[in-house]
Coordinates of C-alpha atoms in Angstrom, one line a residue:
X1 CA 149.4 67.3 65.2
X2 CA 150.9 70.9 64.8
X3 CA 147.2 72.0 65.6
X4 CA 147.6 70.2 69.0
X5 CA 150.9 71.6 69.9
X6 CA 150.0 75.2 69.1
X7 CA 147.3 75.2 71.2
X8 CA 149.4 74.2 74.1
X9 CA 151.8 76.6 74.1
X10 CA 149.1 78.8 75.0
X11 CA 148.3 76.9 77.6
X12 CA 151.7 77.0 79.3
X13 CA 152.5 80.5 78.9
X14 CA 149.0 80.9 80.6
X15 CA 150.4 78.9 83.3
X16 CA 153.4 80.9 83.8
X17 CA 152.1 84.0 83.7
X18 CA 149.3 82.9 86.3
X19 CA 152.3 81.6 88.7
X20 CA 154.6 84.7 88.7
X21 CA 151.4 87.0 89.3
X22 CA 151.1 84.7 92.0
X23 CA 154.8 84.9 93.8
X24 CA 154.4 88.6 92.9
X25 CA 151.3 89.1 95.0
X26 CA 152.7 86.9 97.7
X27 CA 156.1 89.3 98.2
X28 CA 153.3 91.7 98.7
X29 CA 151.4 90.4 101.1
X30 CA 155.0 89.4 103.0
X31 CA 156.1 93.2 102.8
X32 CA 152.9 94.4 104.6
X33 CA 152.6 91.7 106.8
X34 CA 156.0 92.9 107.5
X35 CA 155.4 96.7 108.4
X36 CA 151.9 95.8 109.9
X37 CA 151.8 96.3 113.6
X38 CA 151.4 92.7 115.8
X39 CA 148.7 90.8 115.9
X40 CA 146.0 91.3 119.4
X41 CA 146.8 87.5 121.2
X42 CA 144.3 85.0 120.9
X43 CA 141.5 84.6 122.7
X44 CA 143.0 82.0 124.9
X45 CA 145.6 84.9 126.2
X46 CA 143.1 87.6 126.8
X47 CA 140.9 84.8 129.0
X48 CA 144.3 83.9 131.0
X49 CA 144.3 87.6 131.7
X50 CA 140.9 88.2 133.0
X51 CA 141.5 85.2 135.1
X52 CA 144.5 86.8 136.9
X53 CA 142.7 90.3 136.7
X54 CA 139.5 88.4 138.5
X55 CA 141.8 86.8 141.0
X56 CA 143.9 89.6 141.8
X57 CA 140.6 91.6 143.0
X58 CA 139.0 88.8 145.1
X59 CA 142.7 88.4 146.7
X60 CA 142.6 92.2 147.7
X61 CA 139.2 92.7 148.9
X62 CA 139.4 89.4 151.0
X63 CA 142.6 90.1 152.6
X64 CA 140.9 93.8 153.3
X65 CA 138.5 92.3 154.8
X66 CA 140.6 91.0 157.1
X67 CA 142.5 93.8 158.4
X68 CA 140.6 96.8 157.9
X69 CA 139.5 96.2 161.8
X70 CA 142.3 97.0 163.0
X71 CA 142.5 100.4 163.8
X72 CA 139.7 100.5 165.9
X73 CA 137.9 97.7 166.2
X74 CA 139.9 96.9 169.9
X75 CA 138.2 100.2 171.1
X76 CA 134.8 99.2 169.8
X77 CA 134.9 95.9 171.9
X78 CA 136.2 96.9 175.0
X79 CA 133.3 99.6 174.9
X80 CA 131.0 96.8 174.6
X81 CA 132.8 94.9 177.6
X82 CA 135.3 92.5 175.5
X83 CA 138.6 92.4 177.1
X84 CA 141.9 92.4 175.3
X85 CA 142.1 88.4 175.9
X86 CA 138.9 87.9 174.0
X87 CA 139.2 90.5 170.9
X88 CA 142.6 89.2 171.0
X89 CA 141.0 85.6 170.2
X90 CA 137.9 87.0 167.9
X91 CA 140.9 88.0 165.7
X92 CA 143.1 84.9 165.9
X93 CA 139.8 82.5 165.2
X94 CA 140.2 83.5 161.6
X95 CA 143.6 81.8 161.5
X96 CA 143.0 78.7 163.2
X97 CA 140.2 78.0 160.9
X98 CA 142.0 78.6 157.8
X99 CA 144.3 76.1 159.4
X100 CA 141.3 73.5 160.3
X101 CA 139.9 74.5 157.0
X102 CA 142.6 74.5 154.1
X103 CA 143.6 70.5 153.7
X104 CA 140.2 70.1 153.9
X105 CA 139.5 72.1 150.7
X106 CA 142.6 70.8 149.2
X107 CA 141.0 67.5 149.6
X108 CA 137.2 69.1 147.8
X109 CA 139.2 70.8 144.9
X110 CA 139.5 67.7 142.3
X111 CA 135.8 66.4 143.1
X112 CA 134.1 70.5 143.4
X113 CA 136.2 72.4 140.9
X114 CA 138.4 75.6 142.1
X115 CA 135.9 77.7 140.4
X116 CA 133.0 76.5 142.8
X117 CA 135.5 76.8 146.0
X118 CA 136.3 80.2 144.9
X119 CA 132.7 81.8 144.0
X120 CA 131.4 80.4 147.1
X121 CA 134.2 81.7 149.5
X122 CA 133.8 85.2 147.9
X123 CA 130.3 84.7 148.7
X124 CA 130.5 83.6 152.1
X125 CA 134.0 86.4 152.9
X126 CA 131.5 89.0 151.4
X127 CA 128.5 88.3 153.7
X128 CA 130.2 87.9 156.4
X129 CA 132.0 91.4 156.4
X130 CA 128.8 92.9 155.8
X131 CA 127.7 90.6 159.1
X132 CA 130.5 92.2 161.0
X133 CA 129.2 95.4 160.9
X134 CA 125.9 94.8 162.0
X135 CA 127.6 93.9 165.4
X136 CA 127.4 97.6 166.5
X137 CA 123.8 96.8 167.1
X138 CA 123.9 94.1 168.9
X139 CA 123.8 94.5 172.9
X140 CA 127.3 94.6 175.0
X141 CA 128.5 91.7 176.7
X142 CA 128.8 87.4 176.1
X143 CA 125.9 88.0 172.7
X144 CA 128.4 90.6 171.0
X145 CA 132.1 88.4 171.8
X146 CA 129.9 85.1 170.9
X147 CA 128.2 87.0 167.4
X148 CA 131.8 88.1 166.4
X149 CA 133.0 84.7 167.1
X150 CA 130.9 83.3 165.0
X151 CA 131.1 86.0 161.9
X152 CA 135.2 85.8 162.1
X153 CA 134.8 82.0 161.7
X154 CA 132.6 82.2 158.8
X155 CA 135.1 85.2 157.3
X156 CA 137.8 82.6 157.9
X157 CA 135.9 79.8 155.9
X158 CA 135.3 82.0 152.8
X159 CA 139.4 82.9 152.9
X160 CA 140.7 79.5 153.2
X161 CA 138.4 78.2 150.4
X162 CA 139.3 81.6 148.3
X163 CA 143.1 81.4 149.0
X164 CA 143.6 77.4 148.4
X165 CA 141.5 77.3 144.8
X166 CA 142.9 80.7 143.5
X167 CA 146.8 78.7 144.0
X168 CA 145.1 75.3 142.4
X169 CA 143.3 77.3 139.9
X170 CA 146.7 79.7 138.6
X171 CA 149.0 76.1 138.8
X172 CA 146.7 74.8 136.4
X173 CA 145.8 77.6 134.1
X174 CA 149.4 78.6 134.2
X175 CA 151.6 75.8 133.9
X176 CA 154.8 77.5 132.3
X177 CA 154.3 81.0 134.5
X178 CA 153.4 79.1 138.0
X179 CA 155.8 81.3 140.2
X180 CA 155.3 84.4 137.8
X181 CA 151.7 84.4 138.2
X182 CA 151.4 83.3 141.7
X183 CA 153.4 86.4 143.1
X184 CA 150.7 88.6 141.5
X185 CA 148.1 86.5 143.9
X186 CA 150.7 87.4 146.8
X187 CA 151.1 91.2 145.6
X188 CA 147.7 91.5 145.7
X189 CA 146.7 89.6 148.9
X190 CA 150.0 91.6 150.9
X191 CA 148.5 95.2 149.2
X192 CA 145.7 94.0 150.9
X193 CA 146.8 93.3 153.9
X194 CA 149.0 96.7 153.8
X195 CA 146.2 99.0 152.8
X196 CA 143.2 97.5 154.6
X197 CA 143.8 99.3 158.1
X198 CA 144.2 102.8 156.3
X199 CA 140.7 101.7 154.3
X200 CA 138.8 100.9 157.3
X201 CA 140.2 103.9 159.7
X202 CA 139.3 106.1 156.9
X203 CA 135.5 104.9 156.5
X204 CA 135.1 104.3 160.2
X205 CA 135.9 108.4 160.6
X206 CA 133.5 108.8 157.4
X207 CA 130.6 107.0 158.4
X208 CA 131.4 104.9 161.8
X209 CA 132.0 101.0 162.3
X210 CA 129.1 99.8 159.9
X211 CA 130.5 101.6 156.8
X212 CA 133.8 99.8 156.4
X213 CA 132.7 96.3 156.8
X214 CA 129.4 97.3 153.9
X215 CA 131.7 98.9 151.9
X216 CA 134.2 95.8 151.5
X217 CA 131.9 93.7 152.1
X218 CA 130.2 95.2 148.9
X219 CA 133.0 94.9 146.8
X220 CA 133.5 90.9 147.8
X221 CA 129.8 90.2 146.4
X222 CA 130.4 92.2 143.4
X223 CA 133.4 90.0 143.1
X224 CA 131.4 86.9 143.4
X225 CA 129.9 88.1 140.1
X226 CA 133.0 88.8 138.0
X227 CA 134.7 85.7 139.3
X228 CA 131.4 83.6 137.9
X229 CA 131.4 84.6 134.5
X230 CA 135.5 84.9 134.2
X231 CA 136.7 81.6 135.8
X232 CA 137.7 78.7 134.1
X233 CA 135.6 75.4 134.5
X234 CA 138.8 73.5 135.4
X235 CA 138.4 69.9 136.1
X236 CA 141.1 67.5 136.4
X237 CA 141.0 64.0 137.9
X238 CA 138.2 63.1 140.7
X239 CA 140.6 61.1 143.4
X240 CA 143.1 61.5 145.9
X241 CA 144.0 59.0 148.6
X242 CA 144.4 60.1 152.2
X243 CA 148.0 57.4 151.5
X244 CA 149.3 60.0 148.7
X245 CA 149.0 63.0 150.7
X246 CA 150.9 61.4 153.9
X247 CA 153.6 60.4 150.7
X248 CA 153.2 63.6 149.9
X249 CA 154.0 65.2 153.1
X250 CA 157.0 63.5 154.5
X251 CA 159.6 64.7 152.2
X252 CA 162.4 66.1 153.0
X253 CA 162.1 69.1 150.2
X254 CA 158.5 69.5 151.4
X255 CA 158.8 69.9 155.1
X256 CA 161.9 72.4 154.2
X257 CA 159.3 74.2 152.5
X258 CA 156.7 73.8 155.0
X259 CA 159.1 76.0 157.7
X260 CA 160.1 78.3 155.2
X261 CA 156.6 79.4 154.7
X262 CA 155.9 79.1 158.7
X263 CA 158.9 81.3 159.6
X264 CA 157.6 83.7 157.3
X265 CA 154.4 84.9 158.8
X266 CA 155.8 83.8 162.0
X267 CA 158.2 87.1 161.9
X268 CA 155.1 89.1 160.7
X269 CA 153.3 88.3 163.3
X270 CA 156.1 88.7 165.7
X271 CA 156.8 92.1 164.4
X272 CA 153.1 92.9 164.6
X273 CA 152.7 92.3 168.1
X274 CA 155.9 94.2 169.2
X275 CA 157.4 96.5 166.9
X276 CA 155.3 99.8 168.1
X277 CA 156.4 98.9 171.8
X278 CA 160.0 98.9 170.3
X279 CA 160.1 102.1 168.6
X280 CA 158.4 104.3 171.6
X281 CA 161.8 105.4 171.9
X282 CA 162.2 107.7 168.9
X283 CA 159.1 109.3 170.1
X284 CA 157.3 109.0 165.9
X285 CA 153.8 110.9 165.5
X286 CA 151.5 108.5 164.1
X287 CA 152.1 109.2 160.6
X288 CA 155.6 108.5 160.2
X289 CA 154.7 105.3 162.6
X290 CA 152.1 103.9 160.2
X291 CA 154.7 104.3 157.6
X292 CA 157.1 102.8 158.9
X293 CA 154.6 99.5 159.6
X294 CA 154.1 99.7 156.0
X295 CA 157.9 99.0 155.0
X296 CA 158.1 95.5 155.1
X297 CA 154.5 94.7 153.3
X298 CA 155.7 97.0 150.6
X299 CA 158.9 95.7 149.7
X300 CA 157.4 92.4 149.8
X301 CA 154.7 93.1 147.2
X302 CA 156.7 95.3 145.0
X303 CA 159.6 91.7 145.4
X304 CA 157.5 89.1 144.6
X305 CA 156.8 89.4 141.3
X306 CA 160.4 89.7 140.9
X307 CA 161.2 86.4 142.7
X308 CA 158.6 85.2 140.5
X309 CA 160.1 85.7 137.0
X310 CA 163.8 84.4 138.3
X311 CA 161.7 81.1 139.2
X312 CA 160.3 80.8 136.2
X313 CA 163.4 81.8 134.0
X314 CA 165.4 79.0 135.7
X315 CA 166.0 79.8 139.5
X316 CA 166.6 77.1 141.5
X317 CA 163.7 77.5 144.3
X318 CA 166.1 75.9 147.4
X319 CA 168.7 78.2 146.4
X320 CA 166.5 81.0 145.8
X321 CA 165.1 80.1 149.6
X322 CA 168.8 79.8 150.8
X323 CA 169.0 83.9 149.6
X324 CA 165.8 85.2 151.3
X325 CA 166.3 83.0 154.5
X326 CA 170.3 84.5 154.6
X327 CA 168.6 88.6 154.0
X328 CA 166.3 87.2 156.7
X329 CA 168.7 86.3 159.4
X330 CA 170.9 89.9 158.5
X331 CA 167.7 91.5 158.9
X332 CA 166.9 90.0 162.3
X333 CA 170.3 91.1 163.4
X334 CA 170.2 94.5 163.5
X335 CA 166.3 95.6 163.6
X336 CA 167.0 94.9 167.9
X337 CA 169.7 95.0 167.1
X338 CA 170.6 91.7 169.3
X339 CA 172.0 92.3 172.3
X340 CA 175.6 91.0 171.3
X341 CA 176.3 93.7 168.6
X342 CA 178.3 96.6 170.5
X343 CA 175.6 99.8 169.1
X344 CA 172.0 100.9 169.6
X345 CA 168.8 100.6 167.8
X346 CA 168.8 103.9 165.5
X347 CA 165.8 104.6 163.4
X348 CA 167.8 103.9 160.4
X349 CA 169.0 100.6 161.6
X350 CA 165.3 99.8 161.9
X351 CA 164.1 100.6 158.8
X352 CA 166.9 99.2 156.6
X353 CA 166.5 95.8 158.5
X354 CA 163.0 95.9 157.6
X355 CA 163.8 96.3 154.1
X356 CA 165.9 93.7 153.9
X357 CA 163.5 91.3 155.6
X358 CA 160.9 92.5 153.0
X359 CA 163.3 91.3 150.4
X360 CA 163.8 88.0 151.9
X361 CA 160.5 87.0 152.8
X362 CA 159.4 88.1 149.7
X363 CA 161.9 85.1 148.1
X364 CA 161.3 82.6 150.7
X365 CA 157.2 83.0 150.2
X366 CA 157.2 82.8 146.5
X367 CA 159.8 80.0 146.4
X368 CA 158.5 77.9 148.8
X369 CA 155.3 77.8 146.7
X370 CA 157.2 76.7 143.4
X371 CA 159.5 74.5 145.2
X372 CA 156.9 72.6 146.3
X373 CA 155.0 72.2 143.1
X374 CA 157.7 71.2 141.6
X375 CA 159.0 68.5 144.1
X376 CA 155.8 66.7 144.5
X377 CA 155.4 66.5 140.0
X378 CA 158.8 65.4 140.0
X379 CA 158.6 62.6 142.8
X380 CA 155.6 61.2 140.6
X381 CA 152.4 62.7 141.2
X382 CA 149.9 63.4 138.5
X383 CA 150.0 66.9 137.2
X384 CA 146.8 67.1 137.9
X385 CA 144.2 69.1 140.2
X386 CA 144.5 66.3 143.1
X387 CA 148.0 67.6 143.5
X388 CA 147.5 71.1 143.3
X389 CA 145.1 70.9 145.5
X390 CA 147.5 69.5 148.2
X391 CA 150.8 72.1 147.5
X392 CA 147.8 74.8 147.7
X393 CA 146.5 73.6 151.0
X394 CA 150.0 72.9 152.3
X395 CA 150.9 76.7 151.9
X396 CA 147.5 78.1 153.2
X397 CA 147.7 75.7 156.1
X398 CA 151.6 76.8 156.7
X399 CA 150.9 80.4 156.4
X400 CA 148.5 80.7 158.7
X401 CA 150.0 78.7 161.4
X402 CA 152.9 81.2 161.0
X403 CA 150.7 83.7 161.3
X404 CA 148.7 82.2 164.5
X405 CA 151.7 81.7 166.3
X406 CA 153.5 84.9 165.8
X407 CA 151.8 87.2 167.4
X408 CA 151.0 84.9 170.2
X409 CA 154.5 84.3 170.7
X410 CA 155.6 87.5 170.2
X411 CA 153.2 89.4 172.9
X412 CA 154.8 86.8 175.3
X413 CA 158.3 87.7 174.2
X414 CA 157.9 91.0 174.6
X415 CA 156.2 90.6 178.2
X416 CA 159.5 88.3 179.7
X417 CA 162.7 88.7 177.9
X418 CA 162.1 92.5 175.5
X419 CA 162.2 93.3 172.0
X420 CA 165.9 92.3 171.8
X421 CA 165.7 88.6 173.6
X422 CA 162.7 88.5 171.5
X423 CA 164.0 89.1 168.3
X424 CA 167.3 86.8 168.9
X425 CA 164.6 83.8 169.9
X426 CA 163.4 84.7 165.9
X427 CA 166.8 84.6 164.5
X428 CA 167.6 81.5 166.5
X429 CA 164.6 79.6 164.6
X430 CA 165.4 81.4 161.1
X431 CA 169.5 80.0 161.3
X432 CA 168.0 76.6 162.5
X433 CA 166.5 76.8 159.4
X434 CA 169.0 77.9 156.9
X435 CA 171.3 75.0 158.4
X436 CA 168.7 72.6 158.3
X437 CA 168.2 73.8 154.5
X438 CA 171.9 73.7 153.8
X439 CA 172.0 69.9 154.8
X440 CA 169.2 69.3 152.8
X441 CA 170.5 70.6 149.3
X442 CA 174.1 68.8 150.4
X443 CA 172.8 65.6 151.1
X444 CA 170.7 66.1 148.1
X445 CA 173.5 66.1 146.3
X446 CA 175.3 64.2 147.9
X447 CA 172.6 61.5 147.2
X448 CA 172.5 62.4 143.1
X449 CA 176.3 61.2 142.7
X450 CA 175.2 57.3 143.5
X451 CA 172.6 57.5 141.4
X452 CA 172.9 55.2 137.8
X453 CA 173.3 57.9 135.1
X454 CA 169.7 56.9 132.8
X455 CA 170.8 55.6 129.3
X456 CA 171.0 58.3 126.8
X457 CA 168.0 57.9 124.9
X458 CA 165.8 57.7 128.0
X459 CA 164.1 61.6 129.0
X460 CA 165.2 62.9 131.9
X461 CA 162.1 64.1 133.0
X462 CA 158.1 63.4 133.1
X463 CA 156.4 65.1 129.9
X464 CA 154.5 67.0 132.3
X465 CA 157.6 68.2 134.2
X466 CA 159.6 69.1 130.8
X467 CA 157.1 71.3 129.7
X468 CA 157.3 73.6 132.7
X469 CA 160.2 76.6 132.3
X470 CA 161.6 76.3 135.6
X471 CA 164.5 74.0 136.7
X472 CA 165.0 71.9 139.9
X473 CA 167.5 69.6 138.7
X474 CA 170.7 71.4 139.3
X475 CA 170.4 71.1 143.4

């Protein structure tokens, strides 16, 4: 018996000794996993990443693509015996398809996957510009305007299908950043936009009107590629009923919206159309001009990411839309300035308007966007790829009725009433608006107090909807 218990106190004080070498080599391993630097993310991160990088670039080349004509494709028609009326339309073509075009690819996304709709209208954007060039071969006359017809249209298939999937594919791969990470889509489609006409006048003096459209065109395809082998295969549920997207439509938070988004582009295009007219009279070289065109673009893409991040903290998108749609209307003011305030247009007066307008279309874009999203999940659709799908072709479709109309409109403007008439006809529709908005979030309100407060222990909010960071309840 003694035997026995001498030979396990050996045992114990083995035991011991074992466990504090153990805590010792844990405090340790604690002390440098304390100074050691961070951790690189996990893979999951760096794949998010290369899907915005990926998306970013197809968003910039595409919306190049679409401007780069600009400077001097007008000259290039006419000498091949186009008249304004008809370049005028070879450029607005591109718009009403994306409008034709967008719910339709809203409808393909759950049943074709965003990945497929955006590889292919790379593809298809890409060829196209390439197509556009060859048109300085092609003989003067009805061939050429019925050739660039046809090549604008396909260029205006391959955007809508880009633009709709890339919003699907970032609400789905970004759930808790939606707004955050959809600005960067906006940044990069605006830079676009902004830095297009300086890309294409700058080839077209290098190497004539076939360089420009190869070069971007070059870019697209080699997009195609990256956008293959760095998208997401993101599938979701295969249905959507032609019933849940007239549900979805006619709401009050989504037609508000809807007009946000349309008075948007409908000022760029207004301003487009008649700002050069309007500032003949401080007799600008062509530099300074071309800057000052620049203002508004810029501000907006240097904004939206901004707007972004306050939707995704916590900002309320109508209230966030209530702001830009307010800098809007202050804007609109004074860039005339409207014939009942008692001074003149001033250079400075016109750029500071177009600052601020920068700053509020910047807010209304990006929460229009979010608002949306968030107002369909939290009326009961499935957060899912269906509805994605239809926010995404909602705001294509809007956009580019906006940007349709505005220049339209705003060529007619300038022709019967001026810059000044024109610009008060712009505020009138922005302040119809902003009231129209107003009674929306009141009677929203209004509405909430007769609601039955939920018992206690029930959530207040869909699963899906809690785990997003933004807020829409406090309207």
């Amino acid at each position: 018996m003694t035997q026995e218990l001498e030979t396990e106190k050996p045992d114990k004080r083995l035991q011991t000794e074992n466990s504090e070498k153990k805590l010792e080599a844990e405090e340790k391993l604690c002390i440098t996993e304390h100074d050691a630097p961070p951790p690189l993310p996990p893979p999951r991160d760096w794949k998010k990443f290369y899907v915005v990088v990926s998306l970013v670039y197809a968003n910039f080349w595409m919306a190049a693509s679409f401007s780069l004509q600009a400077p001097f494709f007008p000259r290039e028609a006419e000498l091949k015996g186009a008249t304004p009326t008809q370049y005028g339309f070879v450029f607005s073509v591109f718009e009403l398809v994306v409008i034709v075009m967008s719910p339709v690819y809203g409808k393909l996304i759950p049943r074709v996957t965003p990945k497929f709709l955006i590889t292919s209208g790379v593809l298809v954007g890409g060829i196209a510009c390439c197509a556009f060039g060859s048109l300085d071969y092609v003989p003067a006359g009805t061939t050429y305007i019925a050739l660039a017809f046809v090549v604008r249209i396909f260029e205006g298939f391959g955007a809508a299908s880009l633009m709709t999937a890339s919003f699907t594919i970032v609400a789905a791969t970004f759930p808790d950043t939606v707004a955050t990470s959809f600005s960067l889509m906006e940044t990069a489609f605006g830079l676009g936009l902004i830095v297009g006409p300086t890309i294409g006048g700058a080839l077209y003096q290098a190497g004539g009107f076939v360089l420009p459209f190869v070069v971007n065109g070059a870019f697209l395809l080699l997009g195609c590629l990256i956008l293959a082998f760095l998208l997401p295969q993101t599938e979701g549920e295969r249905h959507s009923g032609s019933r849940n997207f007239v549900k979805f439509l006619f709401d009050g938070g989504i037609l508000s919206f809807t007009f946000s988004i349309i008075t948007c582009l409908l000022f760029i295009g207004f301003n487009s159309a008649t700002l050069e007219p309007h500032l003949r009279q401080f007799n600008l070289t062509p530099v300074i001009l071309g800057v000052i065109f620049v203002i508004t673009g810029a501000i907006y893409a240097v904004t939206t990411p901004i707007w972004g991040k306050i939707c995704d903290i916590g900002g309320n998108p109508l209230f966030i839309n209530i702001i830009g749609s307010v800098l809007t209307c202050v804007g609109l003011l004074f860039i005339g300035p409207v014939p009942f305030l008692p001074f003149q247009a001033t250079l400075w007066t016109v750029i500071g308007s177009l600052v601020v307008i920068g700053f509020g279309l910047s807010a209304k874009l990006v929460s229009s966007f979010v608002g949306a999203l968030q107002n369909t999940i939290l009326r009961g659709f499935p957060d899912n790829l269906a509805t994605y799908g239809m926010v995404s072709a909602l705001f294509s479709t809007s956009c580019s009725i906006g940007a349709f109309i505005g220049p339209s409109l705003g060529g007619l403007l300038l022709d019967t009433t001026g810059y000044k008439m024109g610009t008060v006809v712009i505020f009138s529709f922005e302040i119809v608006f902003l009231i129209l908005l107003l009674l929306y979030v009141c009677l929203g309100s209004f509405k909430k107090k007769d609601i039955k407060e939920p018992c206690e222990r029930e959530p207040l909010l869909p699963r899906s909807v809690a785990r997003r960071s933004y807020s829409y309840s406090s309207v």
